Short mmCIF file of C-alpha atoms in Angstrom, two decimals:
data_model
loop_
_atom_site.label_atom_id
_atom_site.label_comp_id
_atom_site.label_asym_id
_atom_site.label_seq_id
_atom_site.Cartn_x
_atom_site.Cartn_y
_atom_site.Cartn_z
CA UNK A 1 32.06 54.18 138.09
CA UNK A 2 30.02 56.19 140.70
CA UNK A 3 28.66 54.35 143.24
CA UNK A 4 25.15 55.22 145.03
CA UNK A 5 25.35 56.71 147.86
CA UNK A 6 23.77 55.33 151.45
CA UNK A 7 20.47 58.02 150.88
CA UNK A 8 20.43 56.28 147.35
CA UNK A 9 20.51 52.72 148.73
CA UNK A 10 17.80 53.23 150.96
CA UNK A 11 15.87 55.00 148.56
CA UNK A 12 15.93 52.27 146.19
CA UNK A 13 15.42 49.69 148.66
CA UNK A 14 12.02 51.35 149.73
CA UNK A 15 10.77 51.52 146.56
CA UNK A 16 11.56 47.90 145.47
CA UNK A 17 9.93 46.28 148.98
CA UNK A 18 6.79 49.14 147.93
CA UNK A 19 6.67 47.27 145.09
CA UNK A 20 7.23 43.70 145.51
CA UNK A 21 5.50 43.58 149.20
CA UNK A 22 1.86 43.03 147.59
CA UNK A 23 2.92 40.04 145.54
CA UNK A 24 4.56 38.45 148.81
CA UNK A 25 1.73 39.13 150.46
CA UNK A 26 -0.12 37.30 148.17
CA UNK A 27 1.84 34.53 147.48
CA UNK A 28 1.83 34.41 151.73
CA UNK A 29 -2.11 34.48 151.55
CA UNK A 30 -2.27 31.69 148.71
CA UNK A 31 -0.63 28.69 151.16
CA UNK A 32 -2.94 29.74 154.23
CA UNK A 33 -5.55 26.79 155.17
CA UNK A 34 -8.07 29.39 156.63
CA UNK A 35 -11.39 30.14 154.82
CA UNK A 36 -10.35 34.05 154.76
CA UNK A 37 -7.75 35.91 153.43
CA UNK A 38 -5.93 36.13 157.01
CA UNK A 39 -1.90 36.63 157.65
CA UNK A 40 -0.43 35.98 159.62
CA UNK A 41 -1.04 32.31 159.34
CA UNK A 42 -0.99 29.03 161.85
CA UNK A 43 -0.02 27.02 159.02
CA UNK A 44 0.99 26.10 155.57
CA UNK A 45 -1.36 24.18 153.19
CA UNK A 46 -1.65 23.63 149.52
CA UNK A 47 -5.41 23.66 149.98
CA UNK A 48 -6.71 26.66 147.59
CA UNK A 49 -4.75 25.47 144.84
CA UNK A 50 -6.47 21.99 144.97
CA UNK A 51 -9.72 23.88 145.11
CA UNK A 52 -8.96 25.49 141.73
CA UNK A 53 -9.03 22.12 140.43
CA UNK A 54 -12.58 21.90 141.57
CA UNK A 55 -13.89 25.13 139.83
CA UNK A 56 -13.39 24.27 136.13
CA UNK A 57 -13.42 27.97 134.98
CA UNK A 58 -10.61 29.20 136.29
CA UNK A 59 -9.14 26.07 134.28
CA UNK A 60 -10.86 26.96 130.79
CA UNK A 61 -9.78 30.28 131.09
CA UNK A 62 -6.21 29.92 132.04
CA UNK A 63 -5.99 27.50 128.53
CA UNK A 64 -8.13 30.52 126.45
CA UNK A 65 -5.62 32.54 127.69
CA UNK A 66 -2.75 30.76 126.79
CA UNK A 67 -4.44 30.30 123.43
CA UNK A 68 -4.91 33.73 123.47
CA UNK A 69 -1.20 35.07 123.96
CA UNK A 70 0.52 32.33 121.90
CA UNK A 71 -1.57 33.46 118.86
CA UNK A 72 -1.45 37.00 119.32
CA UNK A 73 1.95 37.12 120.14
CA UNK A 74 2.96 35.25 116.98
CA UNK A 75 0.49 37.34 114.79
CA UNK A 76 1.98 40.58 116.13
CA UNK A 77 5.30 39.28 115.30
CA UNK A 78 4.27 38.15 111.48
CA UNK A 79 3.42 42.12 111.70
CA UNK A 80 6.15 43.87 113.48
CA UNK A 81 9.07 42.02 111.63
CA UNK A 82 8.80 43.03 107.95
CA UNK A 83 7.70 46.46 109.32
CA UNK A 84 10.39 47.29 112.11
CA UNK A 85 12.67 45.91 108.99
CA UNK A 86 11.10 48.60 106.98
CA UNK A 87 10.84 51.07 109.08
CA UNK A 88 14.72 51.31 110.63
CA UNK A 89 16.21 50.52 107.45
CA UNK A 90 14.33 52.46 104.75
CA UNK A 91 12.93 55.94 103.88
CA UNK A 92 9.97 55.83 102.07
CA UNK A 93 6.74 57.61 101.96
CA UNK A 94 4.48 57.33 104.84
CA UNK A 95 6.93 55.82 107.27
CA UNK A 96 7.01 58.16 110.22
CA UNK A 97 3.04 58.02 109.72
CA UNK A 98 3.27 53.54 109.43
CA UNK A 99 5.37 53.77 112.85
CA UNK A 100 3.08 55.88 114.75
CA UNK A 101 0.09 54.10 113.82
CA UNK A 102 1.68 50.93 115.16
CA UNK A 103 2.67 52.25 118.24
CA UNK A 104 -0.06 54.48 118.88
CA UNK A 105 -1.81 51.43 121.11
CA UNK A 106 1.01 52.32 123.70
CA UNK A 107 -0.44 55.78 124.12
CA UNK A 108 -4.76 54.86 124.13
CA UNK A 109 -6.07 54.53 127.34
CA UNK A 110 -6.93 50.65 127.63
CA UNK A 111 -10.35 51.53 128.76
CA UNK A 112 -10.77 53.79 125.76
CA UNK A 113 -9.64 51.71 123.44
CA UNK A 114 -11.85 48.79 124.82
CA UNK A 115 -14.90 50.98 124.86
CA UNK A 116 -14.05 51.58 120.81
CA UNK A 117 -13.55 47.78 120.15
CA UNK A 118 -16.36 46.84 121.73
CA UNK A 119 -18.49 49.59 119.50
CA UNK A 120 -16.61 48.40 116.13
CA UNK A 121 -17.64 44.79 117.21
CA UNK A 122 -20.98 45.59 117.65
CA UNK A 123 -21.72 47.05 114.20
CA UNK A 124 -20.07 44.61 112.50
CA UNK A 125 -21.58 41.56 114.39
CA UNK A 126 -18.03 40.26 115.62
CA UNK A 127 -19.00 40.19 119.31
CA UNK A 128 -18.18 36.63 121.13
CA UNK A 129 -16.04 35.66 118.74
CA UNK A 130 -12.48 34.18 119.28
CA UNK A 131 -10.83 35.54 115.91
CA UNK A 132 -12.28 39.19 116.84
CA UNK A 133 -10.35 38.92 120.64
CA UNK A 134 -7.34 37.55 118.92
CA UNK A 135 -7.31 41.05 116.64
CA UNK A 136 -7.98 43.35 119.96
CA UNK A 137 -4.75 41.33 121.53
CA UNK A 138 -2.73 41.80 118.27
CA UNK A 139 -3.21 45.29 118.04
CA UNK A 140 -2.37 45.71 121.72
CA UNK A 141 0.80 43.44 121.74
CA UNK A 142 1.96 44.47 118.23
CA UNK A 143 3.89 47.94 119.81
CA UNK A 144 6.29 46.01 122.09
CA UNK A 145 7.04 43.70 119.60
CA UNK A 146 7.68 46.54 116.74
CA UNK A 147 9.96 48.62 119.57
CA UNK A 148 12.56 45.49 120.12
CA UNK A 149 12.67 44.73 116.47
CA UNK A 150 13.48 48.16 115.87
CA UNK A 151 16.02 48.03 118.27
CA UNK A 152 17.74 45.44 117.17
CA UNK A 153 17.35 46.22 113.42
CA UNK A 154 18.81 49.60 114.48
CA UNK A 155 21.78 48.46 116.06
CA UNK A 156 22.33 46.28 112.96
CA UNK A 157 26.05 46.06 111.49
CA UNK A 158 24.97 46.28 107.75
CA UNK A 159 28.53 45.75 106.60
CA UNK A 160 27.81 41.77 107.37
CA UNK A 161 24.99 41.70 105.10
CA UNK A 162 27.14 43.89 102.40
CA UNK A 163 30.16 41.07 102.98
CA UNK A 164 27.73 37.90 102.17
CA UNK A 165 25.78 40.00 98.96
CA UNK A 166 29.59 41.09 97.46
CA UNK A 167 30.08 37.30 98.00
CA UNK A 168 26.91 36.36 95.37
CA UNK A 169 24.17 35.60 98.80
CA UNK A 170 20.98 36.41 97.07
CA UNK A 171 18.37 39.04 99.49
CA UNK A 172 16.72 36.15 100.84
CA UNK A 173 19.70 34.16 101.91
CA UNK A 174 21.13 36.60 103.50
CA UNK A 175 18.25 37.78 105.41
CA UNK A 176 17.93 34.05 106.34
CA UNK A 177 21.69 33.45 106.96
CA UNK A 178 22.66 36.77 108.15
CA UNK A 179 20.25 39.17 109.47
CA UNK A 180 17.78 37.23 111.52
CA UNK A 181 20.21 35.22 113.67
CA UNK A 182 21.82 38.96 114.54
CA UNK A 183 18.37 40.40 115.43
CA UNK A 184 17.06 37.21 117.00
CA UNK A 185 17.13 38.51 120.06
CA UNK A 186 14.89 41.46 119.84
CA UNK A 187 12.22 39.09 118.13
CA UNK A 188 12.66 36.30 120.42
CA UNK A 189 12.24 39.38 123.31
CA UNK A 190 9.42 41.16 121.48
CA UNK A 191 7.38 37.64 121.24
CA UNK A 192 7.68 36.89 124.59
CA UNK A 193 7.10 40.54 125.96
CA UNK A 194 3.85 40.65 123.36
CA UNK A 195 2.75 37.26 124.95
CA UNK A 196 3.09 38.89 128.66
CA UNK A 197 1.32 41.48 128.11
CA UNK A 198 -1.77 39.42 126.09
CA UNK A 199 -1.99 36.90 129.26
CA UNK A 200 -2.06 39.97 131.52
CA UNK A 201 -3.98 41.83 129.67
CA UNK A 202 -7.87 43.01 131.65
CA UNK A 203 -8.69 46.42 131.06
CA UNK A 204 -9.85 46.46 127.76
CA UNK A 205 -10.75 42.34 127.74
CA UNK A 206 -13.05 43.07 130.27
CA UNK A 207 -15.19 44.67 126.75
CA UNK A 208 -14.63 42.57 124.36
CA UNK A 209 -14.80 38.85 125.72
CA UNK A 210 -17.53 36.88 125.67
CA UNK A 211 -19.23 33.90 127.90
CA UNK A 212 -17.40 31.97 125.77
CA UNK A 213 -14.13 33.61 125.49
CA UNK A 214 -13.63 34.64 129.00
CA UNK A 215 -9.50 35.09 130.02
CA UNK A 216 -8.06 34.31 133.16
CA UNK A 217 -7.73 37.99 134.54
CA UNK A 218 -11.29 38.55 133.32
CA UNK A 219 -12.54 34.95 135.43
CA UNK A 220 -10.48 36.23 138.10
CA UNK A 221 -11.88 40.09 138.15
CA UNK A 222 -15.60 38.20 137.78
CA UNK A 223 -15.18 35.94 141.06
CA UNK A 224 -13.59 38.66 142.92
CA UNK A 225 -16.97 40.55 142.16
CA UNK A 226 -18.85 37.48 143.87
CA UNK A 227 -16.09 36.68 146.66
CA UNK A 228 -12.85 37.16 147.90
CA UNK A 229 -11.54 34.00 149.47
CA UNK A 230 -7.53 32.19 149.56
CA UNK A 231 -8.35 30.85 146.26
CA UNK A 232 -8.36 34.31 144.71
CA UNK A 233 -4.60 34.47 146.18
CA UNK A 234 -3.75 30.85 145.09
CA UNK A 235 -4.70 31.84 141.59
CA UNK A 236 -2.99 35.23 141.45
CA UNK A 237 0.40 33.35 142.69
CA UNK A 238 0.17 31.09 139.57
CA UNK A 239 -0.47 34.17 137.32
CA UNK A 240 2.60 35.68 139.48
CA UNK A 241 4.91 32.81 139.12
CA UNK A 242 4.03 31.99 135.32
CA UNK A 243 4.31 35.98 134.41
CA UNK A 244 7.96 36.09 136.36
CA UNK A 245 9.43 32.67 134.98
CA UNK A 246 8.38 34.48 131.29
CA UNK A 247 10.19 38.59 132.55
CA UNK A 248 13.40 35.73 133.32
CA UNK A 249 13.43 34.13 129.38
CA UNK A 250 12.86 37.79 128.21
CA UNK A 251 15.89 38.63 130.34
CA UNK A 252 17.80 35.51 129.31
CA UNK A 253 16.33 36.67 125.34
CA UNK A 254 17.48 40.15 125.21
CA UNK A 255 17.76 41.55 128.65
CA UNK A 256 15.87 43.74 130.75
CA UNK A 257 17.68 46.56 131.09
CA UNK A 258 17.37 47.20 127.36
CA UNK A 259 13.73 47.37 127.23
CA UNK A 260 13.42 49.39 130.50
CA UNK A 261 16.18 52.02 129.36
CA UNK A 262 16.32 51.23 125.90
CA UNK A 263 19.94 50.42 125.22
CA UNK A 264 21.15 49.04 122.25
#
């Protein structure tokens, strides 16, 4: 195996501080006990994040957002399944045209596709409600899902399957039995990847929430309108640390470097 070279090293090192340097920054800023986002610090203190206990908001949305990402996720799964199934393992009419359409969210502009949500709401009276921001998630979630299901269905051994019919396993026992433990891990990585992406999601929630249905990113893009203090940074580390501990079970699930260079 080649190895990288020293220019390589470097290279790569530069880019990975470029790119993890903000977060530590933040995570810094979030233990500071001054009253302004200052670093250095003189100290360590758990101060912000006790004050996010005192602004009940930032509490309600964090649960709507959980809400939010374990339902769409699971929706978007319900979805992607029998049609990843469908789509890797059949030829039928309309397929190539099924599989764009459910991957075409990975190509719209989040702020153009929250602009046309919010329009479709409006005429059909759906604005403000919690179903309607569960469907906006779903279709926005639904493509990763659909990509690691087709991965793994692709990368299927179908002589397995073949073995447990010629044995007298009926279609649904051997889906059961045979090919959803072998795929398991692109669905158990496609759920959790779809319910990243739905907590993380801001651009186009920013359109279609509601007073009532306000997400963490979008209670945390609304205070930083009105003021940017150490609880903005205590907040963000939470998001940070609950985001990262789900990237390690999608890792542990199916593996990182499959989804980044799609190997099978």
């Amino acid at each position: 195996m080649r190895r990288n070279g020293p220019f390589a090293l470097a290279f790569h090192s530069l880019v990975i501080a470029f790119v993890l340097a903000p977060l530590i920054i933040v995570v810094l800023v979030a233990f500071t006990p001054d009253e302004t986002l200052t670093l250095p610090t003189h100290g360590l203190s758990l101060r912000w994040f006790r004050a996010i206990l005192n602004y009940p908001d930032f509490i309600s949305a964090f649960f709507t957002s959980v809400k939010l990402a374990l339902i769409s996720a699971t929706i978007s799964l319900a979805i992607a399944l029998p049609a990843g199934l469908a789509i890797a393992r059949a030829r039928f009419p309309g397929r190539d045209f099924l599989n764009a359409l459910l991957l075409s969210p990975l190509v719209i502009p989040g702020l153009v596709l929250g602009i046309a949500l919010l329009r479709f709401f409006a005429l059909i009276g759906a604005t403000g409600s919690f179903a309607w921001l569960v469907l906006a998630h779903t279709v926005i979630v639904t493509p990763f899902v659909l990509r690691l299901v087709l991965s793994a269905a692709t990368g299927l051994d179908r002589s397995v399957e073949h073995a447990a019919q010629s044995l007298g396993a009926d279609a649904w026992t051997t889906f059961r039995r045979i090919t959803l433990p072998m795929i398991i891990p692109g669905i158990t990585g496609g759920w959790l990847l779809a319910f990243i992406n739905s907590f993380d999601e801001l651009t186009m929630s920013i359109f279609v929430t509601s007073p009532q249905t306000v997400t963490l990113p979008v209670r945390m893009y609304m205070y930083a309108t009105e003021s940017i203090d150490p609880m903005m940074a205590s907040v963000s580390t939470l998001v940070i640390v609950i985001t990262a501990a789900a990237m390690l079970m999608l890792d542990r699930a199916y593996g990182l470097n499959r989804i980044l260079i799609g190997q099978h």
